[in-house]
PDB file of N, CA, C and O in Angstrom:
ATOM      1  N   MET H   1      22.947 -34.011   1.010  1.00  0.00           N
ATOM      2  CA  MET H   1      23.215 -32.756   0.347  1.00  0.00           C
ATOM      3  C   MET H   1      24.415 -32.839  -0.591  1.00  0.00           C
ATOM      4  O   MET H   1      24.731 -31.874  -1.250  1.00  0.00           O
ATOM      5  N   ASN H   2      25.051 -33.987  -0.628  1.00  0.00           N
ATOM      6  CA  ASN H   2      26.185 -34.149  -1.546  1.00  0.00           C
ATOM      7  C   ASN H   2      25.755 -33.975  -2.991  1.00  0.00           C
ATOM      8  O   ASN H   2      26.491 -33.403  -3.798  1.00  0.00           O
ATOM      9  N   GLN H   3      24.581 -34.485  -3.320  1.00  0.00           N
ATOM     10  CA  GLN H   3      24.082 -34.351  -4.687  1.00  0.00           C
ATOM     11  C   GLN H   3      23.837 -32.881  -5.017  1.00  0.00           C
ATOM     12  O   GLN H   3      24.164 -32.422  -6.110  1.00  0.00           O
ATOM     13  N   LEU H   4      23.298 -32.127  -4.071  1.00  0.00           N
ATOM     14  CA  LEU H   4      23.073 -30.698  -4.283  1.00  0.00           C
ATOM     15  C   LEU H   4      24.399 -29.973  -4.491  1.00  0.00           C
ATOM     16  O   LEU H   4      24.535 -29.170  -5.419  1.00  0.00           O
ATOM     17  N   GLN H   5      25.366 -30.274  -3.665  1.00  0.00           N
ATOM     18  CA  GLN H   5      26.677 -29.642  -3.793  1.00  0.00           C
ATOM     19  C   GLN H   5      27.278 -29.928  -5.169  1.00  0.00           C
ATOM     20  O   GLN H   5      27.807 -29.026  -5.824  1.00  0.00           O
ATOM     21  N   SER H   6      27.166 -31.152  -5.602  1.00  0.00           N
ATOM     22  CA  SER H   6      27.698 -31.532  -6.907  1.00  0.00           C
ATOM     23  C   SER H   6      27.008 -30.764  -8.034  1.00  0.00           C
ATOM     24  O   SER H   6      27.663 -30.258  -8.952  1.00  0.00           O
ATOM     25  N   ARG H   7      25.688 -30.674  -7.950  1.00  0.00           N
ATOM     26  CA  ARG H   7      24.935 -29.960  -8.991  1.00  0.00           C
ATOM     27  C   ARG H   7      25.251 -28.465  -8.993  1.00  0.00           C
ATOM     28  O   ARG H   7      25.337 -27.843 -10.050  1.00  0.00           O
ATOM     29  N   ILE H   8      25.442 -27.885  -7.799  1.00  0.00           N
ATOM     30  CA  ILE H   8      25.808 -26.471  -7.724  1.00  0.00           C
ATOM     31  C   ILE H   8      27.170 -26.253  -8.370  1.00  0.00           C
ATOM     32  O   ILE H   8      27.361 -25.281  -9.112  1.00  0.00           O
ATOM     33  N   MET H   9      28.095 -27.144  -8.119  1.00  0.00           N
ATOM     34  CA  MET H   9      29.427 -27.030  -8.713  1.00  0.00           C
ATOM     35  C   MET H   9      29.355 -27.135 -10.239  1.00  0.00           C
ATOM     36  O   MET H   9      30.084 -26.450 -10.950  1.00  0.00           O
ATOM     37  N   GLN H  10      28.462 -27.987 -10.747  1.00  0.00           N
ATOM     38  CA  GLN H  10      28.332 -28.181 -12.189  1.00  0.00           C
ATOM     39  C   GLN H  10      27.566 -27.053 -12.870  1.00  0.00           C
ATOM     40  O   GLN H  10      27.943 -26.595 -13.941  1.00  0.00           O
ATOM     41  N   GLU H  11      26.455 -26.618 -12.250  1.00  0.00           N
ATOM     42  CA  GLU H  11      25.526 -25.726 -12.932  1.00  0.00           C
ATOM     43  C   GLU H  11      25.434 -24.319 -12.359  1.00  0.00           C
ATOM     44  O   GLU H  11      24.929 -23.420 -13.015  1.00  0.00           O
ATOM     45  N   GLY H  12      25.899 -24.134 -11.122  1.00  0.00           N
ATOM     46  CA  GLY H  12      25.791 -22.828 -10.490  1.00  0.00           C
ATOM     47  C   GLY H  12      26.787 -21.836 -11.067  1.00  0.00           C
ATOM     48  O   GLY H  12      27.831 -22.202 -11.594  1.00  0.00           O
ATOM     49  N   ARG H  13      26.410 -20.553 -10.976  1.00  0.00           N
ATOM     50  CA  ARG H  13      27.299 -19.493 -11.459  1.00  0.00           C
ATOM     51  C   ARG H  13      27.488 -18.471 -10.351  1.00  0.00           C
ATOM     52  O   ARG H  13      26.516 -17.993  -9.768  1.00  0.00           O
ATOM     53  N   ASN H  14      28.733 -18.127 -10.076  1.00  0.00           N
ATOM     54  CA  ASN H  14      29.062 -17.108  -9.095  1.00  0.00           C
ATOM     55  C   ASN H  14      28.943 -15.758  -9.783  1.00  0.00           C
ATOM     56  O   ASN H  14      29.710 -15.448 -10.689  1.00  0.00           O
ATOM     57  N   LEU H  15      27.982 -14.946  -9.340  1.00  0.00           N
ATOM     58  CA  LEU H  15      27.772 -13.637  -9.944  1.00  0.00           C
ATOM     59  C   LEU H  15      28.517 -12.536  -9.196  1.00  0.00           C
ATOM     60  O   LEU H  15      28.419 -11.370  -9.551  1.00  0.00           O
ATOM     61  N   GLY H  16      29.255 -12.921  -8.158  1.00  0.00           N
ATOM     62  CA  GLY H  16      29.973 -11.938  -7.361  1.00  0.00           C
ATOM     63  C   GLY H  16      29.087 -11.379  -6.254  1.00  0.00           C
ATOM     64  O   GLY H  16      27.876 -11.617  -6.223  1.00  0.00           O
ATOM     65  N   SER H  17      29.688 -10.652  -5.343  1.00  0.00           N
ATOM     66  CA  SER H  17      28.969 -10.021  -4.219  1.00  0.00           C
ATOM     67  C   SER H  17      28.172 -11.036  -3.407  1.00  0.00           C
ATOM     68  O   SER H  17      27.098 -10.715  -2.888  1.00  0.00           O
ATOM     69  N   GLY H  18      28.653 -12.283  -3.341  1.00  0.00           N
ATOM     70  CA  GLY H  18      27.983 -13.303  -2.543  1.00  0.00           C
ATOM     71  C   GLY H  18      26.741 -13.901  -3.194  1.00  0.00           C
ATOM     72  O   GLY H  18      25.956 -14.569  -2.536  1.00  0.00           O
ATOM     73  N   ILE H  19      26.559 -13.683  -4.476  1.00  0.00           N
ATOM     74  CA  ILE H  19      25.375 -14.192  -5.172  1.00  0.00           C
ATOM     75  C   ILE H  19      25.751 -15.425  -5.985  1.00  0.00           C
ATOM     76  O   ILE H  19      26.645 -15.382  -6.829  1.00  0.00           O
ATOM     77  N   LEU H  20      25.049 -16.528  -5.706  1.00  0.00           N
ATOM     78  CA  LEU H  20      25.239 -17.778  -6.436  1.00  0.00           C
ATOM     79  C   LEU H  20      23.968 -18.051  -7.224  1.00  0.00           C
ATOM     80  O   LEU H  20      22.887 -18.207  -6.652  1.00  0.00           O
ATOM     81  N   LYS H  21      24.069 -18.095  -8.520  1.00  0.00           N
ATOM     82  CA  LYS H  21      22.899 -18.301  -9.383  1.00  0.00           C
ATOM     83  C   LYS H  21      22.701 -19.792  -9.617  1.00  0.00           C
ATOM     84  O   LYS H  21      23.529 -20.457 -10.232  1.00  0.00           O
ATOM     85  N   VAL H  22      21.599 -20.330  -9.100  1.00  0.00           N
ATOM     86  CA  VAL H  22      21.267 -21.749  -9.243  1.00  0.00           C
ATOM     87  C   VAL H  22      19.837 -21.932  -9.746  1.00  0.00           C
ATOM     88  O   VAL H  22      19.235 -22.974  -9.550  1.00  0.00           O
ATOM     89  N   ASP H  23      19.309 -20.915 -10.409  1.00  0.00           N
ATOM     90  CA  ASP H  23      17.920 -20.969 -10.835  1.00  0.00           C
ATOM     91  C   ASP H  23      17.641 -22.080 -11.826  1.00  0.00           C
ATOM     92  O   ASP H  23      16.529 -22.593 -11.898  1.00  0.00           O
ATOM     93  N   GLY H  24      18.638 -22.514 -12.568  1.00  0.00           N
ATOM     94  CA  GLY H  24      18.441 -23.583 -13.533  1.00  0.00           C
ATOM     95  C   GLY H  24      18.041 -24.905 -12.899  1.00  0.00           C
ATOM     96  O   GLY H  24      17.330 -25.695 -13.502  1.00  0.00           O
ATOM     97  N   LEU H  25      18.453 -25.162 -11.660  1.00  0.00           N
ATOM     98  CA  LEU H  25      18.096 -26.438 -11.040  1.00  0.00           C
ATOM     99  C   LEU H  25      17.090 -26.291  -9.908  1.00  0.00           C
ATOM    100  O   LEU H  25      16.540 -27.274  -9.437  1.00  0.00           O
ATOM    101  N   ILE H  26      16.828 -25.071  -9.474  1.00  0.00           N
ATOM    102  CA  ILE H  26      15.867 -24.883  -8.388  1.00  0.00           C
ATOM    103  C   ILE H  26      14.570 -24.233  -8.871  1.00  0.00           C
ATOM    104  O   ILE H  26      13.502 -24.535  -8.367  1.00  0.00           O
ATOM    105  N   ASN H  27      14.645 -23.351  -9.857  1.00  0.00           N
ATOM    106  CA  ASN H  27      13.445 -22.627 -10.299  1.00  0.00           C
ATOM    107  C   ASN H  27      12.947 -23.043 -11.676  1.00  0.00           C
ATOM    108  O   ASN H  27      11.865 -23.568 -11.819  1.00  0.00           O
ATOM    109  N   HIS H  28      13.736 -22.778 -12.681  1.00  0.00           N
ATOM    110  CA  HIS H  28      13.280 -22.936 -14.061  1.00  0.00           C
ATOM    111  C   HIS H  28      13.152 -24.384 -14.508  1.00  0.00           C
ATOM    112  O   HIS H  28      12.278 -24.710 -15.304  1.00  0.00           O
ATOM    113  N   GLN H  29      14.029 -25.215 -14.017  1.00  0.00           N
ATOM    114  CA  GLN H  29      14.012 -26.622 -14.392  1.00  0.00           C
ATOM    115  C   GLN H  29      14.162 -27.452 -13.125  1.00  0.00           C
ATOM    116  O   GLN H  29      15.182 -28.097 -12.906  1.00  0.00           O
ATOM    117  N   VAL H  30      13.146 -27.417 -12.296  1.00  0.00           N
ATOM    118  CA  VAL H  30      13.212 -28.081 -10.994  1.00  0.00           C
ATOM    119  C   VAL H  30      13.455 -29.575 -11.175  1.00  0.00           C
ATOM    120  O   VAL H  30      12.767 -30.240 -11.940  1.00  0.00           O
ATOM    121  N   ASP H  31      14.456 -30.064 -10.476  1.00  0.00           N
ATOM    122  CA  ASP H  31      14.762 -31.493 -10.465  1.00  0.00           C
ATOM    123  C   ASP H  31      14.058 -32.086  -9.244  1.00  0.00           C
ATOM    124  O   ASP H  31      14.510 -31.911  -8.116  1.00  0.00           O
ATOM    125  N   PRO H  32      12.915 -32.758  -9.433  1.00  0.00           N
ATOM    126  CA  PRO H  32      12.138 -33.244  -8.299  1.00  0.00           C
ATOM    127  C   PRO H  32      12.897 -34.225  -7.410  1.00  0.00           C
ATOM    128  O   PRO H  32      12.762 -34.185  -6.188  1.00  0.00           O
ATOM    129  N   ALA H  33      13.719 -35.074  -7.994  1.00  0.00           N
ATOM    130  CA  ALA H  33      14.484 -36.032  -7.180  1.00  0.00           C
ATOM    131  C   ALA H  33      15.497 -35.303  -6.305  1.00  0.00           C
ATOM    132  O   ALA H  33      15.672 -35.628  -5.131  1.00  0.00           O
ATOM    133  N   LEU H  34      16.150 -34.300  -6.854  1.00  0.00           N
ATOM    134  CA  LEU H  34      17.111 -33.512  -6.091  1.00  0.00           C
ATOM    135  C   LEU H  34      16.407 -32.748  -4.976  1.00  0.00           C
ATOM    136  O   LEU H  34      16.865 -32.727  -3.835  1.00  0.00           O
ATOM    137  N   MET H  35      15.272 -32.123  -5.291  1.00  0.00           N
ATOM    138  CA  MET H  35      14.524 -31.377  -4.275  1.00  0.00           C
ATOM    139  C   MET H  35      14.002 -32.310  -3.182  1.00  0.00           C
ATOM    140  O   MET H  35      13.980 -31.956  -2.005  1.00  0.00           O
ATOM    141  N   GLN H  36      13.616 -33.523  -3.555  1.00  0.00           N
ATOM    142  CA  GLN H  36      13.154 -34.491  -2.557  1.00  0.00           C
ATOM    143  C   GLN H  36      14.290 -34.854  -1.606  1.00  0.00           C
ATOM    144  O   GLN H  36      14.099 -34.919  -0.393  1.00  0.00           O
ATOM    145  N   GLU H  37      15.478 -35.069  -2.149  1.00  0.00           N
ATOM    146  CA  GLU H  37      16.626 -35.390  -1.306  1.00  0.00           C
ATOM    147  C   GLU H  37      16.965 -34.215  -0.387  1.00  0.00           C
ATOM    148  O   GLU H  37      17.229 -34.405   0.802  1.00  0.00           O
ATOM    149  N   CYS H  38      16.951 -33.006  -0.933  1.00  0.00           N
ATOM    150  CA  CYS H  38      17.221 -31.821  -0.114  1.00  0.00           C
ATOM    151  C   CYS H  38      16.179 -31.681   0.989  1.00  0.00           C
ATOM    152  O   CYS H  38      16.520 -31.407   2.147  1.00  0.00           O
ATOM    153  N   GLY H  39      14.922 -31.859   0.647  1.00  0.00           N
ATOM    154  CA  GLY H  39      13.854 -31.761   1.634  1.00  0.00           C
ATOM    155  C   GLY H  39      13.993 -32.792   2.735  1.00  0.00           C
ATOM    156  O   GLY H  39      13.814 -32.485   3.917  1.00  0.00           O
ATOM    157  N   ARG H  40      14.346 -33.994   2.361  1.00  0.00           N
ATOM    158  CA  ARG H  40      14.542 -35.061   3.345  1.00  0.00           C
ATOM    159  C   ARG H  40      15.680 -34.698   4.302  1.00  0.00           C
ATOM    160  O   ARG H  40      15.561 -34.824   5.519  1.00  0.00           O
ATOM    161  N   ASP H  41      16.789 -34.210   3.754  1.00  0.00           N
ATOM    162  CA  ASP H  41      17.936 -33.828   4.583  1.00  0.00           C
ATOM    163  C   ASP H  41      17.592 -32.661   5.504  1.00  0.00           C
ATOM    164  O   ASP H  41      17.929 -32.676   6.690  1.00  0.00           O
ATOM    165  N   LEU H  42      16.919 -31.654   4.969  1.00  0.00           N
ATOM    166  CA  LEU H  42      16.546 -30.502   5.798  1.00  0.00           C
ATOM    167  C   LEU H  42      15.582 -30.910   6.905  1.00  0.00           C
ATOM    168  O   LEU H  42      15.704 -30.467   8.046  1.00  0.00           O
ATOM    169  N   ALA H  43      14.619 -31.747   6.573  1.00  0.00           N
ATOM    170  CA  ALA H  43      13.646 -32.207   7.578  1.00  0.00           C
ATOM    171  C   ALA H  43      14.352 -32.958   8.703  1.00  0.00           C
ATOM    172  O   ALA H  43      14.026 -32.771   9.878  1.00  0.00           O
ATOM    173  N   GLU H  44      15.330 -33.777   8.354  1.00  0.00           N
ATOM    174  CA  GLU H  44      16.090 -34.508   9.379  1.00  0.00           C
ATOM    175  C   GLU H  44      16.867 -33.548  10.277  1.00  0.00           C
ATOM    176  O   GLU H  44      16.912 -33.737  11.487  1.00  0.00           O
ATOM    177  N   GLN H  45      17.458 -32.520   9.685  1.00  0.00           N
ATOM    178  CA  GLN H  45      18.245 -31.563  10.460  1.00  0.00           C
ATOM    179  C   GLN H  45      17.391 -30.786  11.458  1.00  0.00           C
ATOM    180  O   GLN H  45      17.866 -30.429  12.535  1.00  0.00           O
ATOM    181  N   PHE H  46      16.141 -30.516  11.109  1.00  0.00           N
ATOM    182  CA  PHE H  46      15.289 -29.694  11.961  1.00  0.00           C
ATOM    183  C   PHE H  46      14.198 -30.483  12.679  1.00  0.00           C
ATOM    184  O   PHE H  46      13.336 -29.902  13.336  1.00  0.00           O
ATOM    185  N   ALA H  47      14.227 -31.794  12.602  1.00  0.00           N
ATOM    186  CA  ALA H  47      13.176 -32.632  13.195  1.00  0.00           C
ATOM    187  C   ALA H  47      13.019 -32.400  14.696  1.00  0.00           C
ATOM    188  O   ALA H  47      11.897 -32.378  15.214  1.00  0.00           O
ATOM    189  N   ALA H  48      14.097 -32.203  15.393  1.00  0.00           N
ATOM    190  CA  ALA H  48      14.050 -32.052  16.856  1.00  0.00           C
ATOM    191  C   ALA H  48      13.455 -30.716  17.306  1.00  0.00           C
ATOM    192  O   ALA H  48      13.128 -30.553  18.474  1.00  0.00           O
ATOM    193  N   THR H  49      13.283 -29.771  16.395  1.00  0.00           N
ATOM    194  CA  THR H  49      12.773 -28.451  16.783  1.00  0.00           C
ATOM    195  C   THR H  49      11.270 -28.440  17.006  1.00  0.00           C
ATOM    196  O   THR H  49      10.751 -27.537  17.637  1.00  0.00           O
ATOM    197  N   GLY H  50      10.580 -29.419  16.439  1.00  0.00           N
ATOM    198  CA  GLY H  50       9.124 -29.452  16.567  1.00  0.00           C
ATOM    199  C   GLY H  50       8.428 -28.425  15.688  1.00  0.00           C
ATOM    200  O   GLY H  50       7.276 -28.057  15.939  1.00  0.00           O
ATOM    201  N   ALA H  51       9.088 -27.953  14.669  1.00  0.00           N
ATOM    202  CA  ALA H  51       8.514 -26.941  13.772  1.00  0.00           C
ATOM    203  C   ALA H  51       7.244 -27.458  13.107  1.00  0.00           C
ATOM    204  O   ALA H  51       7.138 -28.638  12.766  1.00  0.00           O
ATOM    205  N   THR H  52       6.286 -26.581  12.948  1.00  0.00           N
ATOM    206  CA  THR H  52       5.034 -26.922  12.267  1.00  0.00           C
ATOM    207  C   THR H  52       4.813 -26.085  11.014  1.00  0.00           C
ATOM    208  O   THR H  52       3.841 -26.288  10.303  1.00  0.00           O
ATOM    209  N   ARG H  53       5.711 -25.145  10.762  1.00  0.00           N
ATOM    210  CA  ARG H  53       5.610 -24.280   9.586  1.00  0.00           C
ATOM    211  C   ARG H  53       6.998 -24.086   8.984  1.00  0.00           C
ATOM    212  O   ARG H  53       7.997 -24.089   9.688  1.00  0.00           O
ATOM    213  N   ILE H  54       7.023 -23.851   7.685  1.00  0.00           N
ATOM    214  CA  ILE H  54       8.270 -23.525   7.005  1.00  0.00           C
ATOM    215  C   ILE H  54       8.051 -22.199   6.294  1.00  0.00           C
ATOM    216  O   ILE H  54       7.137 -22.059   5.488  1.00  0.00           O
ATOM    217  N   LEU H  55       8.892 -21.244   6.615  1.00  0.00           N
ATOM    218  CA  LEU H  55       8.823 -19.915   6.015  1.00  0.00           C
ATOM    219  C   LEU H  55       9.982 -19.785   5.045  1.00  0.00           C
ATOM    220  O   LEU H  55      11.116 -20.126   5.377  1.00  0.00           O
ATOM    221  N   THR H  56       9.712 -19.311   3.845  1.00  0.00           N
ATOM    222  CA  THR H  56      10.759 -19.197   2.843  1.00  0.00           C
ATOM    223  C   THR H  56      10.582 -17.911   2.058  1.00  0.00           C
ATOM    224  O   THR H  56       9.485 -17.374   1.958  1.00  0.00           O
ATOM    225  N   ALA H  57      11.691 -17.445   1.513  1.00  0.00           N
ATOM    226  CA  ALA H  57      11.626 -16.334   0.571  1.00  0.00           C
ATOM    227  C   ALA H  57      11.069 -16.886  -0.732  1.00  0.00           C
ATOM    228  O   ALA H  57      11.325 -18.040  -1.086  1.00  0.00           O
ATOM    229  N   GLU H  58      10.317 -16.085  -1.432  1.00  0.00           N
ATOM    230  CA  GLU H  58       9.742 -16.562  -2.689  1.00  0.00           C
ATOM    231  C   GLU H  58      10.833 -16.895  -3.706  1.00  0.00           C
ATOM    232  O   GLU H  58      10.667 -17.765  -4.549  1.00  0.00           O
ATOM    233  N   ILE H  59      11.958 -16.261  -3.584  1.00  0.00           N
ATOM    234  CA  ILE H  59      13.051 -16.459  -4.533  1.00  0.00           C
ATOM    235  C   ILE H  59      13.787 -17.760  -4.211  1.00  0.00           C
ATOM    236  O   ILE H  59      14.454 -17.871  -3.197  1.00  0.00           O
ATOM    237  N   SER H  60      13.647 -18.747  -5.035  1.00  0.00           N
ATOM    238  CA  SER H  60      14.401 -20.009  -4.977  1.00  0.00           C
ATOM    239  C   SER H  60      14.161 -20.868  -3.754  1.00  0.00           C
ATOM    240  O   SER H  60      14.860 -21.833  -3.539  1.00  0.00           O
ATOM    241  N   GLY H  61      13.175 -20.560  -2.942  1.00  0.00           N
ATOM    242  CA  GLY H  61      12.982 -21.351  -1.739  1.00  0.00           C
ATOM    243  C   GLY H  61      11.755 -22.219  -1.728  1.00  0.00           C
ATOM    244  O   GLY H  61      11.607 -23.072  -0.860  1.00  0.00           O
ATOM    245  N   ILE H  62      10.869 -22.033  -2.671  1.00  0.00           N
ATOM    246  CA  ILE H  62       9.584 -22.729  -2.624  1.00  0.00           C
ATOM    247  C   ILE H  62       9.749 -24.240  -2.817  1.00  0.00           C
ATOM    248  O   ILE H  62       9.203 -25.026  -2.041  1.00  0.00           O
ATOM    249  N   ALA H  63      10.479 -24.657  -3.825  1.00  0.00           N
ATOM    250  CA  ALA H  63      10.619 -26.096  -4.095  1.00  0.00           C
ATOM    251  C   ALA H  63      11.272 -26.839  -2.924  1.00  0.00           C
ATOM    252  O   ALA H  63      10.717 -27.845  -2.443  1.00  0.00           O
ATOM    253  N   PRO H  64      12.424 -26.392  -2.410  1.00  0.00           N
ATOM    254  CA  PRO H  64      12.996 -27.130  -1.271  1.00  0.00           C
ATOM    255  C   PRO H  64      12.130 -27.039  -0.016  1.00  0.00           C
ATOM    256  O   PRO H  64      12.054 -28.003   0.752  1.00  0.00           O
ATOM    257  N   ALA H  65      11.463 -25.911   0.188  1.00  0.00           N
ATOM    258  CA  ALA H  65      10.595 -25.777   1.372  1.00  0.00           C
ATOM    259  C   ALA H  65       9.415 -26.739   1.292  1.00  0.00           C
ATOM    260  O   ALA H  65       9.050 -27.381   2.282  1.00  0.00           O
ATOM    261  N   LEU H  66       8.821 -26.861   0.126  1.00  0.00           N
ATOM    262  CA  LEU H  66       7.696 -27.770  -0.046  1.00  0.00           C
ATOM    263  C   LEU H  66       8.116 -29.208   0.223  1.00  0.00           C
ATOM    264  O   LEU H  66       7.426 -29.951   0.940  1.00  0.00           O
ATOM    265  N   MET H  67       9.267 -29.604  -0.304  1.00  0.00           N
ATOM    266  CA  MET H  67       9.727 -30.977  -0.079  1.00  0.00           C
ATOM    267  C   MET H  67      10.126 -31.211   1.369  1.00  0.00           C
ATOM    268  O   MET H  67       9.944 -32.296   1.891  1.00  0.00           O
ATOM    269  N   THR H  68      10.622 -30.193   2.034  1.00  0.00           N
ATOM    270  CA  THR H  68      10.948 -30.305   3.455  1.00  0.00           C
ATOM    271  C   THR H  68       9.672 -30.514   4.248  1.00  0.00           C
ATOM    272  O   THR H  68       9.608 -31.356   5.161  1.00  0.00           O
ATOM    273  N   ALA H  69       8.640 -29.766   3.904  1.00  0.00           N
ATOM    274  CA  ALA H  69       7.357 -29.879   4.605  1.00  0.00           C
ATOM    275  C   ALA H  69       6.740 -31.272   4.430  1.00  0.00           C
ATOM    276  O   ALA H  69       6.157 -31.834   5.369  1.00  0.00           O
ATOM    277  N   LEU H  70       6.882 -31.825   3.232  1.00  0.00           N
ATOM    278  CA  LEU H  70       6.337 -33.165   3.013  1.00  0.00           C
ATOM    279  C   LEU H  70       7.025 -34.191   3.884  1.00  0.00           C
ATOM    280  O   LEU H  70       6.450 -35.111   4.379  1.00  0.00           O
TER     281      LEU H  70
END
């Protein structure tokens, strides 16, 4: 997740009220290599749970959820 953190620091915008805008790298211009790394990390973190489904909000969650599922 270090790569994600770095990209958020470079491209993310703090809109206030706890809102971090990262649509440029997660929605509009999806970086497949970054999403693959995020998915791999998330899958490792939750591997012991035995989960068979991933539920996500439609807003900004589809790409990382899909890569996690893979």
